[in-house]
Amino acid sequence: MDRSERGAGGRPADIRNASHTATAAVDAQGTVEAWSPGATLLLGHRADEVVGRPADTLLDARVSAATRRALLEDGGGAVRTVMLRQRDGRTVGAEVLAQPWVDSLGMTRRLWVFARMTDGDLVDRDLTEWSFDQTPYIGGIHGPDLGYVRVNQLARTMWDGTEDELIGKKPAELMPTAEGAEMEAAMRRAIASGEPVYIEQVSRMPGDALAHPWAGHYTPLKDPSGRVRAVHSLAIDISERYRAQERLALVNRAGNAIGSTLDVDRTAEEMTRVLVPDLADFVTVDLLVSVLTDVEPKPGLVFSSVTLRRSAVLSVLDGCPEAVLQPGETEEFPDFSPHARAISSHRPLLSPIVGDQEFVRWTELNNIQPEKYGMHSAMMVPLRARGTTLGVATFVRHRNPADFDDNDLLLAEEITSKAAVSVDNALRYTRQRGTALALQRSLLPQRLPRQSAVEVATRYLAADTGAGVGGDWFDVIPLSGARIALIVGDVVGHGVRASATMGRLRMAVRTLAELELQPDELLTHLDDLVDHPLMVDDDGEEDLDADSVIGATCLCAVYDPISQRCTIARAGHPAPVLVRPGGEAEILDVPAGPPLGLGGLPFENLEIDLPESSLLTLYTDGLIESRGRDVDGELARLGRTLAVPAASLHDTCERVLSALLPEQPEDDVALLIARTRKLDSGHVATWDFPDDPVSVGKARDQALRQLTTWRLEEAAFTTEMIVSELVTNAVRYAEGSIRLRLIWENSLICEVSDGSNTAPHLRRARSTDEGGRGLFLVAQLSDHWGTRHTANGKTIWADQSVPLPDVTDGRRDHRHVA
């Protein structure tokens, strides 16, 4: 039959009408009972040589059992391409139609119709057979009952059986597991839907030591009418793809999990948790001791022996019994150790452990027993970032029987490099944070000044976050007249820049406080400073990135222990909390001025009388503000905490921090709590004099008598000179009455007030001048002197040291020291 006799699809148009058609009749027992002349022409066998013989003997030995059953037993007309035996022993390819019919006795007989195939037909048929049998995947054809009809070479190898042995067997019979049942379920879905079904499963096939991931393709085979007659199965080992997906997933998990904090040891722990057990059974991370210092290491250093500090260790075994070092411990590793070799070479090492003599030498030296835990493969990967080696990560397998390969090494390198960057960031942050924290602490008050106005307790708490140290600060500044200034502020931002800015603002506040300004005036001057940049670039433009302050808040309170009056102003800062003796806490309604740096907006004072032993609490917003916290609720909690009496102010501070702060605060906190005191009349003496020269002598006399009362006779001469010069200046240059006030607290303060707003100036008098030496003498005789303006004029004051009080004298008591 030539190709012109083929119908659509490449099959013979009608093999019974072909010119070289031969026929044979086969009875129910499979015996030839009739043989046509065409059959003799095709195969060479005469009728008398064939009739009575089994028809199966006409088929070549290579014809499968399934094909034999189709030709001899199937109820429908089966068409098969087979190799037939000729009389001379050769074989010939033919298509055989086995058409059954029932005779008059009810017996089923078959008419075999042979159609010899041309060479082209044979090549096509061979290609089809070769394609099915030689495909590099496990394949087969299953009938409607899911039993095998055809089995290719790899399937026969996997199931360890011949095709005859496998024909009719179902997957669940060959593999009685959940995976086998899943295969059959997929085939049934393909038959029912008429659409291909794809599944993936991890299963251990017969003959495999380990389970493998497999992909199953189940395609329904349909006849020309669309009826599903069989299912083609194809099983593909997707281990490589699966491992690649696992490696990619592991890299993704590492990217998400490693570096969530800026803590060095926690970053190392995150790395071990990602890698155990997915990559290794035992992982350690060791960092060079030299990189853990405050000095950043230089790249390109050459190492021989190395000193390492263990940062993290993790094992599939409870308690990490394989570990020689525990986190935090340090050890020196010799030059031949795998750790030192990886660090000095800057390259990873892949070791079989047992076959690596240097590895064995090191394990023996450190009393490590790889065979005890079944260690059989190890990798040493240096942690490198920005050209600097930070340490080494060690990977070991003992539970996983597979040795590390090059792909595992590449994976370990990639994850280790990500971890190294995170470790390097953590190290750099730690150094920068340490620098900023040291700078900030150096700029904060190291000790509180001696003063009698208030008892003070303070706390500063730096938040342990990646943002760096903030710009919170506090200060306690003694002022003239025994007054005290309490300051709390907060600079926007974090890091060294914020700390430096805080230092500049604190110094500015101290300088402005020395000018004896009211709180609102102080904040106004401070606002002008913040509003103007401190540097310009080469083009004369404002250098906002260098030294300009990007924003700050501040609260200033000045308390006078004599009048017990407190004056408060704030610039964008949280309002203070006041607790009067025996009362409840209240948030003072201090006018809310704008934050520093906006410029042009006024600040207002709140003046309030404070009974002795009142608690005034100043704080920064980190105490009451954070994500998920209600500010009003936190303020109420702060008030309740402050209202509960405590043994000391330090205990009150600790109680406040414990009650309001979460375990890991998000922002820095500065807290200042002051308990007010009263400087009673026994320590203050005041006299009023007219602006008459006679008043100078009277003022001296009153001052000397008061010093005698206080038993400060040793200061009589100096005080007499100061009072004389200050009152003389007031009589000479001012108008109206003159007031002299002596205050004895930690020092002796002499104040002279008049109605003039003109501030005196210290000058050097010439030898021919008759005056001009009064303030010069005051400056020489006193420790400090100055001028402050009041609503009715000015006050000139001078402060001098006096002997410490005598505790045995009932008229004297200890001066209060904060």
PDB file of N, CA and C in Angstrom, residues 59-69 149-150 163-164 167:
ATOM      1  N   LEU A  59       2.528 -14.485  15.051  1.00  0.00           N
ATOM      2  CA  LEU A  59       3.023 -13.206  15.544  1.00  0.00           C
ATOM      3  C   LEU A  59       4.479 -13.331  15.980  1.00  0.00           C
ATOM      4  N   ASP A  60       5.259 -12.285  15.705  1.00  0.00           N
ATOM      5  CA  ASP A  60       6.660 -12.282  16.112  1.00  0.00           C
ATOM      6  C   ASP A  60       6.748 -12.232  17.634  1.00  0.00           C
ATOM      7  N   ALA A  61       7.837 -12.752  18.164  1.00  0.00           N
ATOM      8  CA  ALA A  61       8.007 -12.826  19.617  1.00  0.00           C
ATOM      9  C   ALA A  61       8.023 -11.447  20.274  1.00  0.00           C
ATOM     10  N   ARG A  62       8.335 -10.404  19.494  1.00  0.00           N
ATOM     11  CA  ARG A  62       8.415  -9.071  20.068  1.00  0.00           C
ATOM     12  C   ARG A  62       7.045  -8.423  20.257  1.00  0.00           C
ATOM     13  N   VAL A  63       6.009  -9.042  19.730  1.00  0.00           N
ATOM     14  CA  VAL A  63       4.670  -8.482  19.895  1.00  0.00           C
ATOM     15  C   VAL A  63       4.252  -8.627  21.352  1.00  0.00           C
ATOM     16  N   SER A  64       3.754  -7.530  21.929  1.00  0.00           N
ATOM     17  CA  SER A  64       3.447  -7.522  23.356  1.00  0.00           C
ATOM     18  C   SER A  64       2.215  -8.353  23.669  1.00  0.00           C
ATOM     19  N   ALA A  65       2.106  -8.732  24.925  1.00  0.00           N
ATOM     20  CA  ALA A  65       0.956  -9.502  25.379  1.00  0.00           C
ATOM     21  C   ALA A  65      -0.337  -8.714  25.225  1.00  0.00           C
ATOM     22  N   ALA A  66      -0.268  -7.401  25.428  1.00  0.00           N
ATOM     23  CA  ALA A  66      -1.468  -6.590  25.282  1.00  0.00           C
ATOM     24  C   ALA A  66      -1.979  -6.632  23.855  1.00  0.00           C
ATOM     25  N   THR A  67      -1.056  -6.596  22.869  1.00  0.00           N
ATOM     26  CA  THR A  67      -1.465  -6.657  21.461  1.00  0.00           C
ATOM     27  C   THR A  67      -2.039  -8.020  21.126  1.00  0.00           C
ATOM     28  N   ARG A  68      -1.436  -9.052  21.671  1.00  0.00           N
ATOM     29  CA  ARG A  68      -1.943 -10.405  21.428  1.00  0.00           C
ATOM     30  C   ARG A  68      -3.365 -10.532  21.962  1.00  0.00           C
ATOM     31  N   ARG A  69      -3.613 -10.001  23.179  1.00  0.00           N
ATOM     32  CA  ARG A  69      -4.958 -10.097  23.736  1.00  0.00           C
ATOM     33  C   ARG A  69      -5.958  -9.293  22.915  1.00  0.00           C
ATOM     34  N   VAL A 149      -1.792  -0.668  29.788  1.00  0.00           N
ATOM     35  CA  VAL A 149      -1.947  -1.268  28.471  1.00  0.00           C
ATOM     36  C   VAL A 149      -0.611  -1.282  27.742  1.00  0.00           C
ATOM     37  N   ARG A 150       0.137  -0.241  27.881  1.00  0.00           N
ATOM     38  CA  ARG A 150       1.494  -0.146  27.351  1.00  0.00           C
ATOM     39  C   ARG A 150       2.384   0.424  28.433  1.00  0.00           C
ATOM     40  N   GLU A 163       6.971  -5.995  30.383  1.00  0.00           N
ATOM     41  CA  GLU A 163       5.690  -5.427  29.989  1.00  0.00           C
ATOM     42  C   GLU A 163       4.566  -6.414  30.257  1.00  0.00           C
ATOM     43  N   ASP A 164       4.825  -7.709  29.960  1.00  0.00           N
ATOM     44  CA  ASP A 164       3.795  -8.720  30.204  1.00  0.00           C
ATOM     45  C   ASP A 164       3.416  -8.776  31.678  1.00  0.00           C
ATOM     46  N   ILE A 167       1.332  -5.392  32.442  1.00  0.00           N
ATOM     47  CA  ILE A 167       0.062  -5.143  31.765  1.00  0.00           C
ATOM     48  C   ILE A 167      -1.089  -5.500  32.702  1.00  0.00           C
TER      49      ILE A 167
END
